């Protein structure tokens, strides 16, 4: 079962960068290399990076339920890392976040065929080998990689009450 997201990018344009967001279905091959759409490559390149840190994140309160691999431009990851390493008030939390990020993560670049190698531990836990994934751009400077099931779950959750959510957000000028 698909996501309703076509192979082509479903992009919204605007803002000074000319690119706000997109969702695209992509393939992950048996070796864990994931195709990265041209628009996702352009989105990631906005920071001038050509190297990335990829790691699993827990995108819900259920810490046992790993659902997303996040692709950080290296400059963004290094900024996060510095922030966490310098953290005094929440030093134990910061250390735990880094421990998990390093366990599930690695550095990678997009190859000449437009693919990036997903971290072995992350893709194994998400069962993302020889599967379809969904790239989601536009949530800050990162790209999230969802399994089809996790994407569909997030979509259904987001759709609940969307009319009322839009009305509330309309109070701050959203049209």
mmCIF file of C-alpha atoms in Angstrom:
data_model
loop_
_atom_site.group_PDB
_atom_site.id
_atom_site.type_symbol
_atom_site.label_atom_id
_atom_site.label_comp_id
_atom_site.label_asym_id
_atom_site.label_seq_id
_atom_site.Cartn_x
_atom_site.Cartn_y
_atom_site.Cartn_z
ATOM 1 C CA UNK A 1 0.000 0.000 0.000
ATOM 2 C CA UNK A 2 1.397 3.399 -0.980
ATOM 3 C CA UNK A 3 1.220 6.726 0.714
ATOM 4 C CA UNK A 4 -0.668 8.666 -1.900
ATOM 5 C CA UNK A 5 2.610 10.500 -2.513
ATOM 6 C CA UNK A 6 3.639 10.138 -6.150
ATOM 7 C CA UNK A 7 7.155 9.304 -7.293
ATOM 8 C CA UNK A 8 7.405 12.921 -8.394
ATOM 9 C CA UNK A 9 7.855 15.579 -5.744
ATOM 10 C CA UNK A 10 4.776 17.182 -4.293
ATOM 11 C CA UNK A 11 6.440 20.516 -3.667
ATOM 12 C CA UNK A 12 5.223 23.838 -2.406
ATOM 13 C CA UNK A 13 7.254 26.826 -3.473
ATOM 14 C CA UNK A 14 7.775 30.191 -1.918
ATOM 15 C CA UNK A 15 9.963 32.021 0.533
ATOM 16 C CA UNK A 16 13.406 33.339 -0.229
ATOM 17 C CA UNK A 17 14.884 29.901 -0.880
ATOM 18 C CA UNK A 18 12.224 29.139 -3.483
ATOM 19 C CA UNK A 19 11.586 25.785 -1.795
ATOM 20 C CA UNK A 20 9.475 25.095 1.251
ATOM 21 C CA UNK A 21 8.729 21.398 1.350
ATOM 22 C CA UNK A 22 8.139 18.149 -0.463
ATOM 23 C CA UNK A 23 7.234 14.535 0.147
ATOM 24 C CA UNK A 24 8.441 11.816 -2.217
ATOM 25 C CA UNK A 25 8.444 8.033 -2.292
ATOM 26 C CA UNK A 26 11.923 6.654 -2.961
ATOM 27 C CA UNK A 27 13.546 3.234 -3.137
ATOM 28 C CA UNK A 28 16.070 1.790 -0.717
ATOM 29 C CA UNK A 29 18.085 -0.979 -2.378
ATOM 30 C CA UNK A 30 19.283 -4.244 -0.813
ATOM 31 C CA UNK A 31 22.583 -2.587 0.180
ATOM 32 C CA UNK A 32 20.794 0.211 2.060
ATOM 33 C CA UNK A 33 21.391 2.925 -0.519
ATOM 34 C CA UNK A 34 18.439 5.278 -0.804
ATOM 35 C CA UNK A 35 17.621 7.352 -3.869
ATOM 36 C CA UNK A 36 17.493 11.060 -3.049
ATOM 37 C CA UNK A 37 15.253 13.177 -5.273
ATOM 38 C CA UNK A 38 16.761 16.189 -7.013
ATOM 39 C CA UNK A 39 14.601 18.561 -4.968
ATOM 40 C CA UNK A 40 15.696 16.891 -1.708
ATOM 41 C CA UNK A 41 19.335 17.207 -2.822
ATOM 42 C CA UNK A 42 18.768 20.913 -3.535
ATOM 43 C CA UNK A 43 17.017 21.331 -0.191
ATOM 44 C CA UNK A 44 19.905 19.700 1.689
ATOM 45 C CA UNK A 45 22.489 21.717 -0.251
ATOM 46 C CA UNK A 46 21.015 25.049 0.917
ATOM 47 C CA UNK A 47 23.554 25.101 3.771
ATOM 48 C CA UNK A 48 26.447 24.501 1.383
ATOM 49 C CA UNK A 49 27.099 21.022 2.767
ATOM 50 C CA UNK A 50 27.922 17.936 0.719
ATOM 51 C CA UNK A 51 28.376 15.650 3.706
ATOM 52 C CA UNK A 52 25.577 14.619 6.058
ATOM 53 C CA UNK A 53 24.973 12.969 9.401
ATOM 54 C CA UNK A 54 22.155 10.429 9.306
ATOM 55 C CA UNK A 55 20.655 8.976 12.458
ATOM 56 C CA UNK A 56 17.453 7.484 13.754
ATOM 57 C CA UNK A 57 15.186 9.692 15.790
ATOM 58 C CA UNK A 58 12.254 8.855 17.987
ATOM 59 C CA UNK A 59 9.458 10.975 16.552
ATOM 60 C CA UNK A 60 6.950 10.011 19.233
ATOM 61 C CA UNK A 61 6.824 9.570 22.982
ATOM 62 C CA UNK A 62 7.180 5.808 22.610
ATOM 63 C CA UNK A 63 10.969 5.498 22.886
ATOM 64 C CA UNK A 64 10.781 1.876 21.755
ATOM 65 C CA UNK A 65 9.197 2.803 18.440
ATOM 66 C CA UNK A 66 11.875 3.968 16.032
ATOM 67 C CA UNK A 67 10.130 5.491 13.010
ATOM 68 C CA UNK A 68 12.333 8.059 11.311
ATOM 69 C CA UNK A 69 15.862 8.464 9.997
ATOM 70 C CA UNK A 70 16.871 12.118 9.921
ATOM 71 C CA UNK A 71 19.392 13.497 7.426
ATOM 72 C CA UNK A 72 21.235 16.486 8.875
ATOM 73 C CA UNK A 73 23.473 18.683 6.727
ATOM 74 C CA UNK A 74 26.859 18.320 8.475
ATOM 75 C CA UNK A 75 26.968 21.997 9.506
ATOM 76 C CA UNK A 76 23.565 21.603 11.205
ATOM 77 C CA UNK A 77 24.620 18.396 12.950
ATOM 78 C CA UNK A 78 27.889 19.938 14.168
ATOM 79 C CA UNK A 79 25.940 22.890 15.558
ATOM 80 C CA UNK A 80 23.592 20.480 17.366
ATOM 81 C CA UNK A 81 26.521 18.440 18.625
ATOM 82 C CA UNK A 82 28.266 21.544 19.974
ATOM 83 C CA UNK A 83 25.056 22.660 21.690
ATOM 84 C CA UNK A 84 24.636 19.262 23.324
ATOM 85 C CA UNK A 85 28.284 18.954 24.369
ATOM 86 C CA UNK A 86 28.171 22.392 26.019
ATOM 87 C CA UNK A 87 24.877 21.694 27.776
ATOM 88 C CA UNK A 88 25.103 22.168 31.541
ATOM 89 C CA UNK A 89 21.478 22.223 32.715
ATOM 90 C CA UNK A 90 20.449 19.060 30.862
ATOM 91 C CA UNK A 91 23.871 17.411 30.577
ATOM 92 C CA UNK A 92 22.608 13.872 31.209
ATOM 93 C CA UNK A 93 19.802 14.273 28.625
ATOM 94 C CA UNK A 94 22.265 15.710 26.113
ATOM 95 C CA UNK A 95 24.695 12.828 26.679
ATOM 96 C CA UNK A 96 21.896 10.288 26.153
ATOM 97 C CA UNK A 97 20.752 11.975 22.937
ATOM 98 C CA UNK A 98 24.301 11.904 21.562
ATOM 99 C CA UNK A 99 24.803 8.284 22.650
ATOM 100 C CA UNK A 100 21.670 7.176 20.760
ATOM 101 C CA UNK A 101 22.462 9.392 17.740
ATOM 102 C CA UNK A 102 25.969 7.938 17.424
ATOM 103 C CA UNK A 103 24.714 4.360 17.896
ATOM 104 C CA UNK A 104 22.155 4.669 15.079
ATOM 105 C CA UNK A 105 24.047 7.143 12.908
ATOM 106 C CA UNK A 106 26.904 7.742 10.516
ATOM 107 C CA UNK A 107 28.368 10.283 8.102
ATOM 108 C CA UNK A 108 27.547 9.911 4.412
ATOM 109 C CA UNK A 109 27.511 11.763 1.116
ATOM 110 C CA UNK A 110 25.206 11.559 -1.879
ATOM 111 C CA UNK A 111 26.937 9.528 -4.584
ATOM 112 C CA UNK A 112 27.100 10.314 -8.300
ATOM 113 C CA UNK A 113 23.912 8.267 -8.828
ATOM 114 C CA UNK A 114 21.932 10.403 -6.359
ATOM 115 C CA UNK A 115 21.949 7.810 -3.566
ATOM 116 C CA UNK A 116 22.928 7.984 0.083
ATOM 117 C CA UNK A 117 23.756 5.039 2.328
ATOM 118 C CA UNK A 118 21.378 4.770 5.278
ATOM 119 C CA UNK A 119 22.969 3.755 8.612
ATOM 120 C CA UNK A 120 22.929 -0.052 8.983
ATOM 121 C CA UNK A 121 21.460 -0.140 12.502
ATOM 122 C CA UNK A 122 18.752 2.380 11.629
ATOM 123 C CA UNK A 123 17.662 0.683 8.422
ATOM 124 C CA UNK A 124 17.729 -2.746 10.088
ATOM 125 C CA UNK A 125 15.491 -1.597 12.917
ATOM 126 C CA UNK A 126 13.110 0.159 10.500
ATOM 127 C CA UNK A 127 13.269 -2.784 8.059
ATOM 128 C CA UNK A 128 14.210 -0.409 5.254
ATOM 129 C CA UNK A 129 16.240 -2.699 3.015
ATOM 130 C CA UNK A 130 14.857 -3.260 -0.475
ATOM 131 C CA UNK A 131 11.804 -1.202 0.480
ATOM 132 C CA UNK A 132 10.103 2.060 -0.367
ATOM 133 C CA UNK A 133 10.617 5.015 1.967
ATOM 134 C CA UNK A 134 9.113 8.494 2.060
ATOM 135 C CA UNK A 135 11.380 11.554 2.092
ATOM 136 C CA UNK A 136 9.882 14.556 3.884
ATOM 137 C CA UNK A 137 11.604 17.917 3.353
ATOM 138 C CA UNK A 138 10.698 21.212 4.915
ATOM 139 C CA UNK A 139 10.845 20.559 8.662
ATOM 140 C CA UNK A 140 13.731 22.897 9.322
ATOM 141 C CA UNK A 141 17.012 22.269 7.495
ATOM 142 C CA UNK A 142 16.709 18.471 7.672
ATOM 143 C CA UNK A 143 15.126 15.692 5.633
ATOM 144 C CA UNK A 144 13.228 12.908 7.375
ATOM 145 C CA UNK A 145 13.042 9.367 5.996
ATOM 146 C CA UNK A 146 9.880 7.489 6.986
ATOM 147 C CA UNK A 147 8.814 3.928 6.377
ATOM 148 C CA UNK A 148 5.543 3.737 4.441
ATOM 149 C CA UNK A 149 3.730 2.553 7.599
ATOM 150 C CA UNK A 150 5.161 5.351 9.777
ATOM 151 C CA UNK A 151 4.349 7.951 7.114
ATOM 152 C CA UNK A 152 0.762 6.718 6.825
ATOM 153 C CA UNK A 153 0.397 6.743 10.618
ATOM 154 C CA UNK A 154 1.728 10.313 10.804
ATOM 155 C CA UNK A 155 -0.560 11.379 7.956
ATOM 156 C CA UNK A 156 -3.642 9.920 9.651
ATOM 157 C CA UNK A 157 -2.703 11.570 12.948
ATOM 158 C CA UNK A 158 -2.145 14.923 11.221
ATOM 159 C CA UNK A 159 -5.445 14.726 9.370
ATOM 160 C CA UNK A 160 -7.482 14.373 12.576
ATOM 161 C CA UNK A 161 -9.127 17.714 13.260
ATOM 162 C CA UNK A 162 -7.230 19.483 10.473
ATOM 163 C CA UNK A 163 -10.155 21.844 9.789
ATOM 164 C CA UNK A 164 -10.065 23.128 13.382
ATOM 165 C CA UNK A 165 -6.256 23.204 13.416
ATOM 166 C CA UNK A 166 -6.310 25.374 10.283
ATOM 167 C CA UNK A 167 -8.855 27.737 11.854
ATOM 168 C CA UNK A 168 -6.682 28.123 14.992
ATOM 169 C CA UNK A 169 -3.556 28.744 12.919
ATOM 170 C CA UNK A 170 -5.562 31.190 10.789
ATOM 171 C CA UNK A 171 -5.599 33.498 13.814
ATOM 172 C CA UNK A 172 -1.900 34.169 13.253
ATOM 173 C CA UNK A 173 -2.359 34.879 9.547
ATOM 174 C CA UNK A 174 -2.206 31.463 7.848
ATOM 175 C CA UNK A 175 -4.383 31.452 4.711
#
